[in-house]
Structures are given as structure tokens and as C-alpha cells.
Coordinates of C-alpha atoms and ligand atoms in Angstrom, one line a residue:
X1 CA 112.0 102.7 129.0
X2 CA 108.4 104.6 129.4
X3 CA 107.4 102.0 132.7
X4 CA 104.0 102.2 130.6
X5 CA 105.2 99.7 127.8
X6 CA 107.1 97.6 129.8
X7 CA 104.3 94.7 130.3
X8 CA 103.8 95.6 126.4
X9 CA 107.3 94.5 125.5
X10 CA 106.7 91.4 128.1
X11 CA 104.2 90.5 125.6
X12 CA 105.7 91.2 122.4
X13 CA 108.9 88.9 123.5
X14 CA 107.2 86.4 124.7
X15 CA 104.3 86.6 121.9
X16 CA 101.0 87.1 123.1
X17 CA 98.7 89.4 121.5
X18 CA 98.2 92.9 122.4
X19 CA 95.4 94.5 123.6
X20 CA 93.2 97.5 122.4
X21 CA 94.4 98.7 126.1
X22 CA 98.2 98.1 125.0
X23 CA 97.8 99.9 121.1
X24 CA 96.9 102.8 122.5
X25 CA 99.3 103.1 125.6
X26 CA 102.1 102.6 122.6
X27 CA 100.4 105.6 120.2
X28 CA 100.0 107.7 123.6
X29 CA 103.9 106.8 124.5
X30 CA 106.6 109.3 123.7
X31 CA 108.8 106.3 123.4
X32 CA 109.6 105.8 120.1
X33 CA 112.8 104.2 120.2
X34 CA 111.1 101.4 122.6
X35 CA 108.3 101.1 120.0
X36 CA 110.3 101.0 117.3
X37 CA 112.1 97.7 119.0
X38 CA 109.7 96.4 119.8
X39 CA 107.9 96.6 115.9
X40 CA 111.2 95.9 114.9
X41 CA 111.7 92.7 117.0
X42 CA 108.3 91.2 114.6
X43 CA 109.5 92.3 111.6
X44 CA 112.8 90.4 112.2
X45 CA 110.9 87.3 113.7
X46 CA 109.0 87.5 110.5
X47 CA 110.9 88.5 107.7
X48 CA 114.6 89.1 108.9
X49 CA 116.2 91.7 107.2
X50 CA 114.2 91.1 103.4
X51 CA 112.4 94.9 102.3
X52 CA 109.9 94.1 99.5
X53 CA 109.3 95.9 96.9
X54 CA 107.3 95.4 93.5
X55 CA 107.5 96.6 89.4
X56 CA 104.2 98.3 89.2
X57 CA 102.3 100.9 87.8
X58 CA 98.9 102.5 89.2
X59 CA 96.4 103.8 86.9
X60 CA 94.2 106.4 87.6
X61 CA 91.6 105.1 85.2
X62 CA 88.7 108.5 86.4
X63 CA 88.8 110.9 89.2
X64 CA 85.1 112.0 88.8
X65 CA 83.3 110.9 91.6
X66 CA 79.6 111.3 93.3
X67 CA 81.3 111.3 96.4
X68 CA 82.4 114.5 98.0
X69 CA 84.9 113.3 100.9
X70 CA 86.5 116.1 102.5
X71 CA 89.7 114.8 103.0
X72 CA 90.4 114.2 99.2
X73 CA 91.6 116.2 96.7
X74 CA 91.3 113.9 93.9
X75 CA 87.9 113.9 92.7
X76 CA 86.3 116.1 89.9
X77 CA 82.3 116.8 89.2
X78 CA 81.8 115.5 85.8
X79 CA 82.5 118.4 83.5
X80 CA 84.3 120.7 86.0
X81 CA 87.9 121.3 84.8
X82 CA 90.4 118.7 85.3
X83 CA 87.8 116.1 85.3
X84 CA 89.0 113.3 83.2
X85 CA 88.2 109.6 82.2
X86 CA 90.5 107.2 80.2
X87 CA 88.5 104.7 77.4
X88 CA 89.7 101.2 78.0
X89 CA 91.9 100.9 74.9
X90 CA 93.7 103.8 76.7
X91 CA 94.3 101.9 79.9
X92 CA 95.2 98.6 77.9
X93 CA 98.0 100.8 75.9
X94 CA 99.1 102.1 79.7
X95 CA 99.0 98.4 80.9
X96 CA 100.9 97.3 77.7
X97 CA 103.7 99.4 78.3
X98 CA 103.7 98.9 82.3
X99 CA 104.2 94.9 80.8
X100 CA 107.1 96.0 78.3
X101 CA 108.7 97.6 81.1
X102 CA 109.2 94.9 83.3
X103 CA 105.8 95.9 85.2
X104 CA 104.3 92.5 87.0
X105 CA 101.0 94.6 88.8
X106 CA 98.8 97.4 87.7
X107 CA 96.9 98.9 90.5
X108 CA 93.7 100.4 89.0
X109 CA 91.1 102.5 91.3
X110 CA 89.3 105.5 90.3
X111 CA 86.2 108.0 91.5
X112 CA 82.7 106.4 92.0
X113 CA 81.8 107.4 88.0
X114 CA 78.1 108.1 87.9
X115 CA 78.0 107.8 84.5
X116 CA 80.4 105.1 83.0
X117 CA 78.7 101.7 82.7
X118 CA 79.7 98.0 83.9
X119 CA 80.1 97.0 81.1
X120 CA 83.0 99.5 80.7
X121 CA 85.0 98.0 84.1
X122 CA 84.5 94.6 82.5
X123 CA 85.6 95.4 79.5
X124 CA 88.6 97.6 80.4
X125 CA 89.7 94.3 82.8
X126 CA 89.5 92.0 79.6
X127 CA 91.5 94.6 77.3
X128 CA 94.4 94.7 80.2
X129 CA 94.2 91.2 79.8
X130 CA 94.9 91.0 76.2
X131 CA 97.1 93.5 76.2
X132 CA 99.4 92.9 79.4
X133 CA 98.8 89.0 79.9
X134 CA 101.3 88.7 82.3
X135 CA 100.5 91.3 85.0
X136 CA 98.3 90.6 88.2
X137 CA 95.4 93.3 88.0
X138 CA 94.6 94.5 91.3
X139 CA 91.5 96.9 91.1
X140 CA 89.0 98.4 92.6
X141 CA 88.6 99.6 96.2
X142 CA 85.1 98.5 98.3
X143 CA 83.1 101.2 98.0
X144 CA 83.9 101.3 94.0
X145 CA 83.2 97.3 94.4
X146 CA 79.7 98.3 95.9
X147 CA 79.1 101.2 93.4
X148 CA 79.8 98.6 90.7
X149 CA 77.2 96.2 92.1
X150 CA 74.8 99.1 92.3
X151 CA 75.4 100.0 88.4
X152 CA 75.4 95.7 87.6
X153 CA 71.8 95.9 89.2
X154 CA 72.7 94.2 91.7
X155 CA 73.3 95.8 94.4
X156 CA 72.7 93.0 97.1
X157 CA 75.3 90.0 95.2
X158 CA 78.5 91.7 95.7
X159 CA 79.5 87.8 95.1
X160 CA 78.1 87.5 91.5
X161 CA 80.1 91.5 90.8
X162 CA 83.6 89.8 92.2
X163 CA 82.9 86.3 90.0
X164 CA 82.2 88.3 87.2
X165 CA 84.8 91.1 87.7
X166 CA 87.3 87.8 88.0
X167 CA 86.4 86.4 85.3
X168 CA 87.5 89.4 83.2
X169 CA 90.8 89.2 84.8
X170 CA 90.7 91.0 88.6
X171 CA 93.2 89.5 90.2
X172 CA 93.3 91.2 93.8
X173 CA 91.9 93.8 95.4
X174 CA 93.6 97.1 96.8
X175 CA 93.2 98.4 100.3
X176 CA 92.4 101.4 99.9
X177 CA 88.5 103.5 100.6
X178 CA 88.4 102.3 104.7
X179 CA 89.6 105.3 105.9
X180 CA 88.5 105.0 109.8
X181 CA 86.0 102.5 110.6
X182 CA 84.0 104.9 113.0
X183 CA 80.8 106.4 112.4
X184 CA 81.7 109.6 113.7
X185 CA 84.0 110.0 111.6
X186 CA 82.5 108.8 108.7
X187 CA 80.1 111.0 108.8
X188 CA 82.4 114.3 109.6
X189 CA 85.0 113.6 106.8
X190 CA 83.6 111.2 104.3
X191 CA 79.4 111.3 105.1
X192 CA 78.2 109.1 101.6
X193 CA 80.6 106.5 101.7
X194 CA 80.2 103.1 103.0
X195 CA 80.5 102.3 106.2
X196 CA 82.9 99.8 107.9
X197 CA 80.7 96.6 107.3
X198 CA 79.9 96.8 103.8
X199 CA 84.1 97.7 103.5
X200 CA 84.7 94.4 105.9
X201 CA 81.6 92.4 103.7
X202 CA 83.3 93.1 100.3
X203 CA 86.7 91.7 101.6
X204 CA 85.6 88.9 103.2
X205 CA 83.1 87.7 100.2
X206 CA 86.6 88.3 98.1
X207 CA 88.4 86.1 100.3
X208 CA 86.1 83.6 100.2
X209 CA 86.0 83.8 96.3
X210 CA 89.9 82.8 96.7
X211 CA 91.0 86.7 96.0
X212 CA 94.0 88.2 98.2
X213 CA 93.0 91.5 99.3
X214 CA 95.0 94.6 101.0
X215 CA 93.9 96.9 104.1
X216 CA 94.8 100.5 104.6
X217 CA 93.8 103.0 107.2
X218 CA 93.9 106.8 106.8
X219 CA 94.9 108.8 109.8
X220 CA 95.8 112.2 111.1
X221 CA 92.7 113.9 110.5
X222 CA 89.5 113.9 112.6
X223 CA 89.5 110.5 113.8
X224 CA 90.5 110.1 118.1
X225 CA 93.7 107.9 119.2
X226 CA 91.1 104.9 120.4
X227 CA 89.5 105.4 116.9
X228 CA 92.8 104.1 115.2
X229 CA 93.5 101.0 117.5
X230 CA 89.6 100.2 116.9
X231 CA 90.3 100.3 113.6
X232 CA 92.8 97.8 114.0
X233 CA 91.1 95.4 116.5
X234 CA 88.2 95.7 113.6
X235 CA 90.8 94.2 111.0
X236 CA 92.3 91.9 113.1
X237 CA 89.3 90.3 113.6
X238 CA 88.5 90.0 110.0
X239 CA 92.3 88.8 109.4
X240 CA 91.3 85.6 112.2
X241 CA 88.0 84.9 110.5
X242 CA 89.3 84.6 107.1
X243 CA 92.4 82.6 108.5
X244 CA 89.7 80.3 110.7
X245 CA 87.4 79.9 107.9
X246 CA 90.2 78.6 105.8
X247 CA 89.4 81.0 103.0
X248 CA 91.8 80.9 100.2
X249 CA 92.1 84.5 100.5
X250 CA 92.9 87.0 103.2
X251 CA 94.6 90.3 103.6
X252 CA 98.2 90.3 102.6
X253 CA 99.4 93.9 103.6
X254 CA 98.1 96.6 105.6
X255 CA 99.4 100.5 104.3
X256 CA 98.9 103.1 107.2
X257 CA 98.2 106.5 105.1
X258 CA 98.9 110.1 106.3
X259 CA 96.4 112.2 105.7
X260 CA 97.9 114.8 103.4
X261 CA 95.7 118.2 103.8
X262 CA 97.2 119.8 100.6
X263 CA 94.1 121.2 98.7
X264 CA 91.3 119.3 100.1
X265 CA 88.5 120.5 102.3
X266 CA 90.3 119.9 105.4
X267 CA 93.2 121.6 104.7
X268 CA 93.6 123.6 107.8
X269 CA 94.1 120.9 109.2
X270 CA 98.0 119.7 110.2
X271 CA 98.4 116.3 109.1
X272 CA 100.1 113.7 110.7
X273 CA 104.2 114.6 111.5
X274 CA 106.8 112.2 110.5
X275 CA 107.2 110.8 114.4
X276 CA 103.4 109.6 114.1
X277 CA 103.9 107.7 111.0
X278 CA 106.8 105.9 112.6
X279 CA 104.6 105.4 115.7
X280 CA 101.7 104.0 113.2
X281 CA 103.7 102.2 111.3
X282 CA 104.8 100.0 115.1
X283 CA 101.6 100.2 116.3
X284 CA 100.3 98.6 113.1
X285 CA 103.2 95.8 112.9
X286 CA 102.5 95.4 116.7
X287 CA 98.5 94.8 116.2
X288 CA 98.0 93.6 113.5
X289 CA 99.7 90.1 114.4
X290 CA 98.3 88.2 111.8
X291 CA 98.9 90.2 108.7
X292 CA 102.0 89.1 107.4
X293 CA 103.2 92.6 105.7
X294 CA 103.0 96.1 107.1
X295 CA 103.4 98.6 103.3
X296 CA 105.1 102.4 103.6
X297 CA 103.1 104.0 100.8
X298 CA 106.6 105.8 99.4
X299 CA 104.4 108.0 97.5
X300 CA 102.8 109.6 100.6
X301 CA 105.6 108.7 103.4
X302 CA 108.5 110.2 101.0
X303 CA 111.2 107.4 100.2
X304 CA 113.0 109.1 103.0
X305 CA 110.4 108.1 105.8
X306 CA 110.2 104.4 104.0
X307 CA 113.9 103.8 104.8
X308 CA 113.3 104.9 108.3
X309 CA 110.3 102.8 108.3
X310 CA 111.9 99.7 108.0
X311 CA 113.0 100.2 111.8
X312 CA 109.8 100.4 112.6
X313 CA 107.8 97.1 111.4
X314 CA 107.6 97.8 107.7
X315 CA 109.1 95.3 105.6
X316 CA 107.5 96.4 102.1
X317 CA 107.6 99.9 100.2
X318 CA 105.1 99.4 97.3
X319 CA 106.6 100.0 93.8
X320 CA 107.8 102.1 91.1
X321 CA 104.2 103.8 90.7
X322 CA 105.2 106.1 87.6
X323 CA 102.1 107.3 87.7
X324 CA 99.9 108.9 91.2
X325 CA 96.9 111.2 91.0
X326 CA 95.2 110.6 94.2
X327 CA 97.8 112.5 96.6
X328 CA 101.0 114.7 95.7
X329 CA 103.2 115.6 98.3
X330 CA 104.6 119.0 98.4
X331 CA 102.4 120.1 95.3
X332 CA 104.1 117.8 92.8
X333 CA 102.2 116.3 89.6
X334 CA 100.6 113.3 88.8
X335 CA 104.5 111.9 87.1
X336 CA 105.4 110.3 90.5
X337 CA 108.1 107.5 89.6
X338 CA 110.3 106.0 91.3
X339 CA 113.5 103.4 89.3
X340 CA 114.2 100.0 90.6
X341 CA 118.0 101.3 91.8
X342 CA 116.8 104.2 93.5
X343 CA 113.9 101.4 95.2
X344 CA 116.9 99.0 96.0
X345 CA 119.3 102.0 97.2
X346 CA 116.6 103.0 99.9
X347 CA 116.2 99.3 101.3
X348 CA 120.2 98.5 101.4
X349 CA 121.4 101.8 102.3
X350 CA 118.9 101.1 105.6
X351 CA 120.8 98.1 106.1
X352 CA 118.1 95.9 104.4
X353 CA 117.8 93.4 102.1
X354 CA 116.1 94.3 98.8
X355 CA 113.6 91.6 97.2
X356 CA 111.8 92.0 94.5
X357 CA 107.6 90.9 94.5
X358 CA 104.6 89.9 92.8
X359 CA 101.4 91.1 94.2
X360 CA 101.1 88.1 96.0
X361 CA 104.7 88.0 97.6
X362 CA 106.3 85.8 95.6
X363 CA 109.9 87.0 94.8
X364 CA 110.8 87.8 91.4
X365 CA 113.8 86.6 89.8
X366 CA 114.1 88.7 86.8
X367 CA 116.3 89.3 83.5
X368 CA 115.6 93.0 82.2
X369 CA 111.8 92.9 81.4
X370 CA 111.8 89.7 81.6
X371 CA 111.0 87.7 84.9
X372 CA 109.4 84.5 87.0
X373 CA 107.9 84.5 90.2
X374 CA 109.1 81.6 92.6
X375 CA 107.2 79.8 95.3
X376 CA 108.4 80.5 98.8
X377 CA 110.1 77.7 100.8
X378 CA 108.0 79.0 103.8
X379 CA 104.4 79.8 102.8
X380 CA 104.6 84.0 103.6
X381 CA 100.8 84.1 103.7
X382 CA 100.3 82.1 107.2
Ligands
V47_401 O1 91.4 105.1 99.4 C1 92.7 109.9 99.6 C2 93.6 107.7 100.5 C3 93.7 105.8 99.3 C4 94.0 111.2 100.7 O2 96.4 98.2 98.5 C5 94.4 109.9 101.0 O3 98.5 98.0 97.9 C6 96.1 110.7 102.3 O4 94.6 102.8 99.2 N1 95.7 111.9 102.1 C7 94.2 105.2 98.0 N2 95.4 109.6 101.8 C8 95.6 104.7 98.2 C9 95.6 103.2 98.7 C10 96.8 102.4 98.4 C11 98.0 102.9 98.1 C12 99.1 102.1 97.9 C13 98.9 100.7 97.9 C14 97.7 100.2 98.2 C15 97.5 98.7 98.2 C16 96.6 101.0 98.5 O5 94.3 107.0 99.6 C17 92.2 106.2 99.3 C18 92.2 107.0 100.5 O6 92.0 106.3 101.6 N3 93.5 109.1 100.3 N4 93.0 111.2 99.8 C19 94.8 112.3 101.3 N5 94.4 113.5 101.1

């Protein structure tokens, strides 16, 4: 064993947190079979050998955006080609068929739109209602949460945009948008964006409103090794002060992203190799120790990665997606589905126990389309 870990895996055994000291010695160790046991060792104490996985569908709903981050390739200037925006009776018609398929989430984010009004987010929320009644909406990243305040009026009651944004049926809200909580970095690879504390603001005024939200961090780009585990000393922080506070809601997941260089403005860059999402996936499962779920994105780890991933802290591997315009690995298009068998095949074949989800980690017990979601004997969110 790497003698630098060893008073690590003291603590990991015997339970006590790790330091920002410790995160980094594991992302600096060459390891990764002692990392991975050690990440490995939580996830058991956690969740044993049970893999989530959900029915869902992400929609896409613009990708024209004021924002010019340089690490996406998503976004469109209004009017350049490819620049698209769907009406809401076109998202309730995606969202009704997501529901006839069995679907129990749609996960909806889009471009900072500097045209479209509030009145069309609220609206499109209350014709996915009507249309798909049964499935959780979880929508809108921060920095589209603060762009929506902005375009309300409002920008200073990000608390009167959530009430109101709940009201028409938001039911959670995705990680996604916090990229690296540095300034340095911010301002190299996504200069326009919020920063980290209106990100960490919008959460925590949606867990006090009683909404479950998600965290992600994007990685393998510009950002240093210590600006990772800050990151992650950053969210663990929040994750206490929501838990202290006694908020009804907190995050449930966090979802470490590769950057994926493919056609964006930093695309001499690398990207992050398989070893380091393994490493980020431990290092996040090790941190973060009180998150309940660590997420493999399939859609940017590859299903292969995801099944390897569950060896290394991850315990959850998203959902059947169908559709996926933000990233596309090795040049593909935006029809990125995955079926429930080949979902289940990954988890057992890696010697895991498949359960299905809703968004807020309930497991399904389902009949074709149709299905119920069943409390937990142990609460999964403490
Ligand atoms: O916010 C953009 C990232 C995010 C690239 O909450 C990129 O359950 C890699 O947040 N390479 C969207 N990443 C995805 C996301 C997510 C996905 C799955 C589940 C959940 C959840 C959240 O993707 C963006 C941005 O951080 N991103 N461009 C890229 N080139």
C-alpha cells in the first residue's frame, strides 16, 4: 500500500472524516486499487451491494445561451445554425411520452435564453404537469435559476422564483452549472457565469423551500488538484448546514463530470483518462461523507466505466436518458438511449444489485409502464 494513504484508510475504517490534506494525497496517489477499497468499503457500509438506477428522460428544452463558456459545446447564438428552442406544448408531448413509457423523471435544463420569457418556464412546468402527472420534474440548473430571477424582475428573491417555479410543478433541482468553485477558474473557462456563492445560495434557499437538490463538479480541464478537493470541502460544508439546519431538503447525489474537449473551445486540451474518473469517483465517495449517493453520468463515463465505477464508491448510474445534447462522446448524436436490460445487465454483470429509483431514491416496484414508489425501511436521505 502507497505508506501515504495508510493513516487515510486508518480513518476511513474507523470513520472519521477526511481532510482537504487527505483528498488530495488520495487524487495525488497512484494507488488505485487501495483507493478504490477504500471508496468501496463506504459504499458497502452504505448501500451494500444495491446500484440505482432511474426511468428517465432529459430534455434539452434550448441550447441558445448568452453565456460563452469555453468548455461547452452545447450552446448556440440565437440565429446561428443549429440554434434551436422547443414551445412548451412540444416539451409536454416529449414529457407525455417519457410518462407512457414508464418514465418516472424528466430532467429539463437548457442555455441562459436571452429572449424567452418567464412566463414561458412557468408555463412549460404546468403543461408537463398536465400532460405527464406522474413524473417528478427536475429542472433548471443555478445559474438558469438566477437568469430566471433576473428575467421575473427579481433578481434579488431567488426565494419568491423557486415558490413560484414549484408551484407550477418543479419538483427538484439538477446539479449541474458548478463546474469548479474557484475564481480562477471561473474566470479562465467559464468568465460570465455565477460564481460559487450564488450556485451554493440557490441550493440552499431550495433546501430550505423543502426541494431535494443534486451537486456535480466538472473536472479535467483547467482547474489544479487542490481546486477539486476545495470544491468538495465547499459542498460538504453546505451538505452539514443543510443537514444542521434541519432543512427538508439537501443534496441527494453528487455526479463527478469529465470534461469532454470534443468541439468546444478547449479542445486541445486532453480531458481527463479513465484512471482519473475512477480516482474521482473514490475521492468523491471518500469526501463527501454526508451525501448519501455518488452518480456515474453513463452518458459521459460510457456504461463501460459505470460498471467499473461501482468498485469505486458509485452506487447510482443515472437513467435511460433517450435523449442528450449537452455532451456526445466519440462524436455521436443527440439519440443517446440507453434500455432498462442493458441498465440492469451493467449493474449485475459487475456483481451488483440492480434497483430501480425515483428522483428521490425511492425504489420502484413496477409492472410494464406502470409503477409505485415505496418508502425505505431506512430513511436513505440521513
Ligand atoms: O452543467 C457541459 C457539464 C452539465 C461539458 O443532477 C460538460 O442528476 C463535460 O449537470 N464536458 C450538465 N461536462 C450535466 C449535469 C447532470 C447530468 C446528469 C445528472 C445530473 C443530476 C446532472 O454538464 C453542465 C456542465 O457542468 N458540461 N459541457 C463538457 N464539454
Amino acid at each position: 500500500m502507497d505508506r501515504n494513504l495508510e493513516t487515510i484508510s486508518e480513518k476511513v475504517y474507523s470513520g472519521q472524516r477526511l481532510s482537504a490534506v487527505d483528498g488530495l494525497a488520495l487524487l495525488r496517489s497512484e494507488d488505485l486499487g487501495t483507493i478504490g477499497q477504500l471508496a468501496s468499503h463506504v459504499r458497502h457500509q452504505r448501500h451494500g451491494r444495491k446500484t440505482y438506477y432511474n426511468i428517465n428522460r432529459h430534455i434539452n428544452y434550448s441550447n441558445v445561451c448568452a453565456l460563452s463558456c469555453k468548455f461547452c459545446a452545447f450552446y448556440r447564438k440565437k440565429g446561428q445554425d443549429g440554434a434551436y428552442e422547443y414551445s412548451a406544448s412540444e416539451i409536454a408531448e416529449q414529457a407525455r411520452s417519457a410518462q407512457e413509457g414508464g418514465a418516472t423523471e424528466i430532467h429539463m435544463v437548457g442555455g441562459l435564453h436571452p429572449y424567452l420569457p418567464w412566463s414561458y418556464y412557468l408555463e412549460t412546468l404546468s403543461a408537463i404537469r398536465q400532460a405527464a402527472p406522474r413524473v417528478h420534474i427536475k429542472a433548471f440548473t443555478a445559474v438558469e435559476i438566477v437568469h430566471l430571477a433576473r428575467i421575473a424582475r427579481r433578481p434579488n428573491d431567488l426565494a419568491g422564483v423557486l415558490v413560484d417555479l414549484k408551484a407550477a410543478g418543479l419538483g427538484s433541482l439538477p446539479g449541474g452549472g458548478a463546474e469548479v468553485f474557484d475564481d480562477r477558474v471561473h474566470d479562465e473557462a467559464y468568465k460570465g457565469k455565477i460564481r460559487s456563492d450564488r450556485w451554493l445560495d440557490v441550493h440552499r434557499i431550495a433546501h430550505e423551500l423543502g426541494l431535494m437538490s443534486n451537486a456535480t463538479i466538472l473536472y479535467g480541464h483547467v482547474e489544479a488538484l487542490e481546486d477539486r478537493i476545495h470544491h468538495f470541502q465547499i459542498l460538504r460544508e453546505a451538505q452539514d448546514e443543510a443537514i444542521s439546519r434541519g432543512h427538508a431538503g439537501r443534496f441527494a447525489t453528487v455526479i463527478t463530470l469529465p470534461f469532454i474537449p470534443d468541439d468546444s473551445e478547449l479542445d486541445h486540451l486532453p480531458g481527463p483518462t479513465g484512471i482519473e474518473d475512477l480516482k474521482m469517483f473514490a475521492v468523491a465517495r471518500l469526501m463527501l461523507d454526508n451525501f448519501d449517493h455518488v452518480k456515474a453520468f453513463w452518458i459521459m463515463q460510457t456504461l463501460e466505466l459505470s460498471q467499473v465505477a461501482l468498485d469505486y464508491g458509485v452506487d447510482d448510474i443515472d437513467g435511460t436518458v433517450v435523449w442528450y445534447d449537452i455532451t456526445k462522446v466519440g462524436g455521436g448524436d443527440t439519440h443517446q438511449e440507453v434500455s432498462v436490460a442493458d441498465l440492469r445487465r451493467t449493474i449485475v454483470e459487475a456483481g451488483y444489485e440492480p434497483v430501480e429509483r425515483d428522483t428521490l431514491y425511492r425504489p420502484v416496484v413496477r409492472n410494464g409502464a406502470d409503477w409505485h414508489a415505496v418508502e425505505p425501511q431506512v430513511p436513505v436521505m440521513s
